[in-house]
Amino acid sequence: TIRGARQLYSTAMAELESTGGQKKLSDTEQVAEVNTSTRKVAPPGSQSHPRAKASRKKQPEGVQSAATPKSKKPQQQRAKENVFTKKLDPGFEDYWTKERVQQGLKRGELVQGVLRINQKNFEEGFVDDPLGGPDYFISGVRNRNRAFQDDIIVVQVLPQDQWIQIPVTEKEVLVPEAKILETVEKSLHELRTDEPSSQRDRTLEEPSSANQTEHPLRETLVDRLYNVPFGMDSIVEAVGKSRYSFNCRRTVKVVFIVEKGHSRACAGHLKAFDREKSVALISPRDNKVPRVIVPLADCPHDYCRTPKKYETTLFICRIQQWAADSPFPLGTLMRSMGEAGEIEPETECFLIENEVDFGDFPPEALDCLPKDLPWNIPKEEVAKRKDFRKECVFSIDPSTAKDLDDALHVRKVDEDVYEVGVHIADVSYFVQAGSALDEVASQRATSVYLVQKVIPMLPGLLCEELCSLNPNEERLTLSVVWRLTSSGEYVSEWIGRSIICSCAKLSYDDAQQMIDHEWKEENLPPISGGFSASHVAEAVTTLNKLAKALRAHRVAKGTLRLDQPKVVFSLNKETGMPSGCSVYRQRESNSLIEEFMLLANMAVAHRIYGAFPKLALLRRHPSPKEKPADQLVSKCASLGIHLDTSSAAAIQASLNCYVQYRGSDNPDNCTLERMILVVLCSKIMEERVHSSLGQQTK
């Protein structure tokens, strides 16, 4: 079947080339008369969402637009009818049972994925194809069946007569089905003959130049033929589906919600009310969220008398349920947030919508922390740990950092061997498994960094005092210590619990001045522990040399760096509003810390894998999807830019062609072309995936 598909494709492409790519279609084969607007066959009982915009264009017979035209009633009367009295008839479909869904997934009749809603058109939704094909398309709110952005859903593919036709441009050519079937028959005949195996192998390994031509058949016909049983009936059926699918978008409908990825909370404005039904309408600012009906009792007491008073007021609403016959969900109005456009109300709305807990820590969680301050490390705990208090340990962080959670040290132990230590604050000593503080931290999951504030995962007493590696204070740490040669080769490694006493808190600017040999002692922060500024400066320069050697090893193994410009804001201290912005410069001091933190992460990952081979939690970055990558390569080639996306190393090699000075390690050493390519390459990359090693192996 594979050989036949290859030959079929080569024959079809050669035939297209011989005619200059022009194939005249019969009347029955023309698709939508090369129309420029997207159209679909109207499904039985189709009805658009009340929020859809009316289409003013006349639709061909048997075809309807994505939005049904609204009635010509006065606006206020129409809005009131749609919102408070209108019912969907028929309403949303009932969700399938869990057992039926599981059976459908096993048989391959259903598809599971994460819902994405078009920000510019809320009636359009998308679900990734697990097999890497084009996205599945959800047309209309009814087919979305009350699912929200980021929900994990299960969808059923609709019949082909309900698929969306993709407009055919002048560059696209549709091959008549009869011609495709003729070439299929030829291919099958050749497969049944006694063709020498060497010739067949050459057909697979060395496809003709016609096979390299961009054409819709490449991603539909060949892919389908690879997966069908050997036989003429199966081939004909596959060809029929392929010819239809490469100029159509597969539509689906939601039949089950596996997990709610959306918080069901939204920020918006009060837009209308109905005294008789005692309800009001919230219009969310997020276009992906539908309007919500809330009880009038939840609204301000004077809202009905003075509705204009609240036109610019932000409210937070939480969706509670969505009846099958209602065009809008029902919710409760949580509270008024304040005026739209102000920093604090806007920030709180953003945090609530994304389920970020920014409230105070509960008393039972704070009770888990020491009460007697200042806190001293118990002697019995010191005896259990490796002591690094006499080493020249220091931290390098942003100048505004309050929670110092990592530090480093380096010392020469032999002619060409250095001991390098990365020390991380040991939070596990204070946060016991299963405690109230552990539960709160698990729910928060991580600290959230905003422009003007930080929402911590742990109480300030813990992350800014007890576990902050402040200078001249003894702290408990978890350490990874290596012995490395000056060329970055491993000699030995140790991982365990430790105790340190930092001698200095350096900023990235301080460390960069030491790397550039431009530091002045009077400009540096205080240094304690019997060490001098020279000791610290020598340690920083040594660490930087080792970091460069380690980075060179990673680059040789095929690492990929897609560093994009980062914007930083300066804020007005009184108002909290931005007063300016600039592009953050990634310097050698930043790369130094990044390199050793990455090295520590890899070391700990290997240790966890060795101890818990079936439970190790991994993070990986999948390869980019083939189609977007090929499109980017083709676009770059048309502009005379070579881009190879076959591997991470190949992408990096392509990017390295666009630098100003060969061999320079300066992060600013790049051209405008490279900056643009980095952004484009970042867009085709897949999001990182977390999974346990046991699941991955299985």
PDB file of C-alpha atoms in Angstrom, residues 124 160 246 442 447 460 637:
ATOM      1  CA  GLU A 124     -15.528  29.146  16.213  1.00  0.00           C
ATOM      2  CA  GLN A 160     -19.241  15.103   5.674  1.00  0.00           C
ATOM      3  CA  PHE A 246      -8.386  18.320   1.439  1.00  0.00           C
ATOM      4  CA  SER A 442      -0.254  22.454  46.848  1.00  0.00           C
ATOM      5  CA  SER A 447       4.372  31.836  43.028  1.00  0.00           C
ATOM      6  CA  GLY A 460       6.255  35.774  53.687  1.00  0.00           C
ATOM      7  CA  ALA A 637      12.795  29.742   1.233  1.00  0.00           C
TER       8      ALA A 637
END
